[in-house]
Amino acid sequence: MVRTKKPAPFRPPPSSLRSTLSSTHLPDSPSPQPKLTPSQQSSAGLPPSWEVRHSNSKNLPYYFNTSTKESRWEPPTGTDTEALKSYMATHHSSAPNRAPKEANKIRAAHLLIKHKDSRRPSSWREAEITRSKEEALQILRGHEEKIRGGGVTLGDLAMTESDCSSARKKGDLGFFGHGDMQKEFEEASFTLKPGEVSGIVETASGVHLIERLE
């Protein structure tokens, strides 16, 4: 997440790089019961009593314990992360928001890999990220190789591999201008032409690959 804001007592969950990475505020009101069947919920790889719900106010999935009524943005301990990635890509991906283009702004997508020294070392994929920065770089280099080899797009990989919740939109961050993102992310984004993918970019959020869309 790359936009910077003054901290507030309660903040929305990180839905893109526009949000601060220290956000932990839970849904401000319960969402309706999930529409998915129990068998579909069980395929999410969550521990007993946990299920995926959707926050209507934030338009993001979150995790809910039907026994304790606890809500959280990060997956609970004991989650099968591989099953969760597949489940999210199938049931909680959405079309990118195609807002009208604004003057002097560009549109980009990214794939973020966090590490233990990231500003907020947790994500929708992992409640606690313990990998080192070098391990994160290794993972991202592998993704970069696949993308440049033409076997997969950045957006398709982001849906299951990105540690940003923009993953559900194929990493699409929408339009942003100068001063909206962290300096390193902004500089790399604005040097790209539409359709180009950056090299590895490091920010306080983690390590990224960026694709300029428009």
Short mmCIF file of C-alpha atoms in Angstrom, two decimals:
data_model
loop_
_atom_site.label_atom_id
_atom_site.label_comp_id
_atom_site.label_asym_id
_atom_site.label_seq_id
_atom_site.Cartn_x
_atom_site.Cartn_y
_atom_site.Cartn_z
CA MET A 1 0.00 0.00 0.00
CA VAL A 2 1.59 3.17 -1.07
CA ARG A 3 -0.57 6.22 -0.48
CA THR A 4 0.21 8.00 2.76
CA LYS A 5 -2.35 9.38 5.18
CA LYS A 6 -2.32 10.77 8.70
CA PRO A 7 -3.03 7.98 11.19
CA ALA A 8 -6.51 7.82 12.67
CA PRO A 9 -7.89 5.78 15.59
CA PHE A 10 -9.85 3.58 13.21
CA ARG A 11 -9.02 3.06 9.56
CA PRO A 12 -10.42 0.99 6.69
CA PRO A 13 -8.67 -2.21 5.59
CA PRO A 14 -5.93 -2.01 2.96
CA SER A 15 -7.78 -2.29 -0.33
CA SER A 16 -4.99 -0.88 -2.47
CA LEU A 17 -1.76 1.05 -2.21
CA ARG A 18 -3.87 4.07 -1.33
CA SER A 19 -4.42 2.72 2.19
CA THR A 20 -1.99 2.77 5.06
CA LEU A 21 -0.59 -0.65 5.89
CA SER A 22 -1.28 -0.37 9.58
CA SER A 23 -5.04 -0.63 9.03
CA THR A 24 -6.73 -3.20 11.25
CA HIS A 25 -10.25 -1.79 11.60
CA LEU A 26 -12.85 -4.51 11.35
CA PRO A 27 -16.15 -4.28 9.45
CA ASP A 28 -18.28 -1.59 11.06
CA SER A 29 -21.46 -3.61 10.62
CA PRO A 30 -22.15 -7.30 10.05
CA SER A 31 -22.68 -8.32 6.47
CA PRO A 32 -25.46 -10.73 5.46
CA GLN A 33 -24.97 -14.46 5.80
CA PRO A 34 -22.70 -15.79 3.02
CA LYS A 35 -24.51 -16.98 -0.08
CA LEU A 36 -22.04 -19.78 -0.74
CA THR A 37 -22.93 -23.34 0.23
CA PRO A 38 -21.23 -25.05 3.20
CA SER A 39 -19.23 -27.24 0.81
CA GLN A 40 -17.97 -24.15 -1.01
CA GLN A 41 -17.03 -22.52 2.30
CA SER A 42 -15.20 -25.65 3.39
CA SER A 43 -13.00 -25.42 0.30
CA ALA A 44 -11.56 -22.13 1.65
CA GLY A 45 -9.13 -24.07 3.85
CA LEU A 46 -10.15 -22.24 7.04
CA PRO A 47 -10.17 -23.81 10.53
CA PRO A 48 -13.52 -25.02 12.00
CA SER A 49 -16.15 -22.30 12.62
CA TRP A 50 -14.40 -19.83 10.34
CA GLU A 51 -15.87 -18.66 7.04
CA VAL A 52 -15.31 -15.96 4.46
CA ARG A 53 -17.80 -13.10 4.42
CA HIS A 54 -17.98 -9.89 2.44
CA SER A 55 -17.90 -6.36 3.84
CA ASN A 56 -20.45 -4.33 1.90
CA SER A 57 -19.06 -1.03 3.18
CA LYS A 58 -15.48 -1.78 2.08
CA ASN A 59 -16.32 -4.18 -0.77
CA LEU A 60 -13.75 -6.64 0.55
CA PRO A 61 -13.81 -10.20 1.91
CA TYR A 62 -13.06 -10.80 5.57
CA TYR A 63 -13.00 -13.77 7.98
CA PHE A 64 -15.77 -14.47 10.51
CA ASN A 65 -15.94 -17.02 13.32
CA THR A 66 -19.53 -18.23 13.67
CA SER A 67 -18.91 -19.48 17.22
CA THR A 68 -17.07 -16.53 18.79
CA LYS A 69 -18.42 -13.83 16.40
CA GLU A 70 -14.86 -12.60 15.89
CA SER A 71 -14.17 -10.72 12.63
CA ARG A 72 -10.76 -10.12 11.12
CA TRP A 73 -9.14 -9.12 7.83
CA GLU A 74 -6.26 -11.60 8.05
CA PRO A 75 -6.83 -15.38 7.83
CA PRO A 76 -6.90 -17.16 11.21
CA THR A 77 -4.10 -19.40 12.42
CA GLY A 78 -4.31 -22.87 10.93
CA THR A 79 -5.57 -21.77 7.51
CA ASP A 80 -4.50 -23.78 4.47
CA THR A 81 -3.09 -20.87 2.46
CA GLU A 82 -2.99 -22.73 -0.84
CA ALA A 83 -6.65 -23.71 -0.55
CA LEU A 84 -7.52 -20.15 0.45
CA LYS A 85 -5.76 -18.67 -2.58
CA SER A 86 -7.70 -20.93 -4.92
CA TYR A 87 -10.96 -20.20 -3.11
CA MET A 88 -10.48 -16.43 -3.23
CA ALA A 89 -9.63 -16.46 -6.93
CA THR A 90 -12.80 -18.43 -7.64
CA HIS A 91 -15.32 -16.77 -5.34
CA HIS A 92 -13.97 -13.33 -4.40
CA SER A 93 -12.35 -11.89 -7.51
CA SER A 94 -14.06 -8.97 -9.18
CA ALA A 95 -13.79 -6.87 -12.33
CA PRO A 96 -11.53 -3.82 -12.00
CA ASN A 97 -13.23 -0.49 -11.46
CA ARG A 98 -13.08 1.26 -14.82
CA ALA A 99 -13.50 4.83 -13.64
CA PRO A 100 -13.10 7.59 -16.24
CA LYS A 101 -9.52 8.68 -16.78
CA GLU A 102 -8.53 11.91 -15.07
CA ALA A 103 -6.04 14.44 -16.41
CA ASN A 104 -2.39 13.84 -15.47
CA LYS A 105 -3.19 10.48 -13.92
CA ILE A 106 -2.23 6.96 -14.92
CA ARG A 107 -3.73 3.57 -14.15
CA ALA A 108 -1.60 0.66 -12.99
CA ALA A 109 -1.76 -2.79 -11.45
CA HIS A 110 0.81 -4.43 -9.22
CA LEU A 111 1.84 -7.68 -7.60
CA LEU A 112 3.08 -7.21 -4.04
CA ILE A 113 5.13 -9.64 -1.99
CA LYS A 114 5.53 -8.63 1.64
CA HIS A 115 8.27 -9.70 4.04
CA LYS A 116 8.77 -9.57 7.80
CA ASP A 117 10.20 -6.05 7.63
CA SER A 118 7.29 -4.67 5.60
CA ARG A 119 5.36 -1.84 7.22
CA ARG A 120 2.50 -4.25 7.89
CA PRO A 121 3.72 -7.88 7.71
CA SER A 122 0.34 -9.53 7.19
CA SER A 123 -2.13 -9.85 4.34
CA TRP A 124 -5.33 -11.56 3.19
CA ARG A 125 -3.15 -14.59 2.38
CA GLU A 126 -1.18 -14.84 5.62
CA ALA A 127 -1.97 -13.59 9.12
CA GLU A 128 1.73 -13.28 9.96
CA ILE A 129 4.39 -12.95 7.27
CA THR A 130 7.76 -14.23 8.47
CA ARG A 131 9.73 -14.52 5.22
CA SER A 132 12.88 -12.45 4.84
CA LYS A 133 13.25 -9.68 2.29
CA GLU A 134 15.58 -11.88 0.24
CA GLU A 135 13.00 -14.67 0.23
CA ALA A 136 10.37 -12.18 -0.94
CA LEU A 137 12.67 -11.06 -3.74
CA GLN A 138 13.25 -14.66 -4.75
CA ILE A 139 9.51 -15.27 -4.96
CA LEU A 140 8.97 -12.11 -6.99
CA ARG A 141 11.81 -12.94 -9.39
CA GLY A 142 10.07 -16.24 -10.07
CA HIS A 143 6.81 -14.42 -10.85
CA GLU A 144 8.67 -11.94 -13.04
CA GLU A 145 10.21 -14.77 -15.05
CA LYS A 146 6.79 -16.30 -15.68
CA ILE A 147 5.32 -12.96 -16.76
CA ARG A 148 8.18 -12.07 -19.10
CA GLY A 149 8.06 -15.58 -20.52
CA GLY A 150 4.50 -14.95 -21.63
CA GLY A 151 3.01 -17.89 -19.76
CA VAL A 152 0.85 -15.76 -17.47
CA THR A 153 -0.12 -12.12 -17.02
CA LEU A 154 0.68 -9.99 -13.99
CA GLY A 155 -3.05 -9.63 -13.32
CA ASP A 156 -3.67 -13.36 -13.34
CA LEU A 157 -0.78 -14.01 -10.95
CA ALA A 158 -1.79 -11.15 -8.68
CA MET A 159 -5.18 -12.78 -8.05
CA THR A 160 -3.60 -15.57 -6.02
CA GLU A 161 -0.05 -14.43 -5.24
CA SER A 162 -0.24 -10.71 -4.35
CA ASP A 163 -0.22 -9.68 -0.70
CA CYS A 164 -2.32 -6.62 -1.51
CA SER A 165 -6.10 -6.92 -1.33
CA SER A 166 -6.18 -5.37 -4.83
CA ALA A 167 -5.48 -9.00 -5.81
CA ARG A 168 -9.24 -9.53 -6.19
CA LYS A 169 -9.15 -6.90 -8.95
CA LYS A 170 -6.13 -8.48 -10.64
CA GLY A 171 -3.91 -5.98 -8.85
CA ASP A 172 -5.66 -2.99 -10.45
CA LEU A 173 -5.16 0.17 -8.38
CA GLY A 174 -7.22 2.46 -10.57
CA PHE A 175 -6.04 5.93 -11.55
CA PHE A 176 -3.55 7.92 -9.47
CA GLY A 177 -1.42 11.00 -9.93
CA HIS A 178 1.81 12.51 -8.67
CA GLY A 179 1.98 12.57 -4.90
CA ASP A 180 -0.62 9.85 -4.42
CA MET A 181 1.74 6.92 -3.94
CA GLN A 182 5.00 6.20 -2.18
CA LYS A 183 7.87 7.87 -4.02
CA GLU A 184 9.53 4.69 -5.32
CA PHE A 185 6.24 3.27 -6.57
CA GLU A 186 5.22 6.52 -8.25
CA GLU A 187 8.55 7.01 -10.01
CA ALA A 188 8.55 3.49 -11.41
CA SER A 189 4.90 3.71 -12.51
CA PHE A 190 5.24 6.99 -14.38
CA THR A 191 8.29 5.82 -16.33
CA LEU A 192 6.32 2.92 -17.83
CA LYS A 193 4.38 3.04 -21.07
CA PRO A 194 0.93 1.40 -21.21
CA GLY A 195 1.40 -2.37 -21.37
CA GLU A 196 4.90 -2.33 -19.89
CA VAL A 197 5.86 -4.19 -16.71
CA SER A 198 8.47 -2.77 -14.35
CA GLY A 199 11.43 -4.47 -12.81
CA ILE A 200 11.31 -5.16 -9.09
CA VAL A 201 10.41 -2.05 -7.08
CA GLU A 202 11.05 -1.84 -3.34
CA THR A 203 8.90 0.25 -0.98
CA ALA A 204 8.08 0.21 2.71
CA SER A 205 5.17 -2.06 1.81
CA GLY A 206 7.33 -4.80 0.32
CA VAL A 207 8.55 -5.63 -3.18
CA HIS A 208 6.43 -5.07 -6.29
CA LEU A 209 6.07 -5.68 -9.97
CA ILE A 210 4.04 -2.91 -11.61
CA GLU A 211 2.15 -2.95 -14.90
CA ARG A 212 0.95 0.30 -16.38
CA LEU A 213 -2.52 -0.21 -17.80
CA GLU A 214 -3.37 3.28 -19.10
#
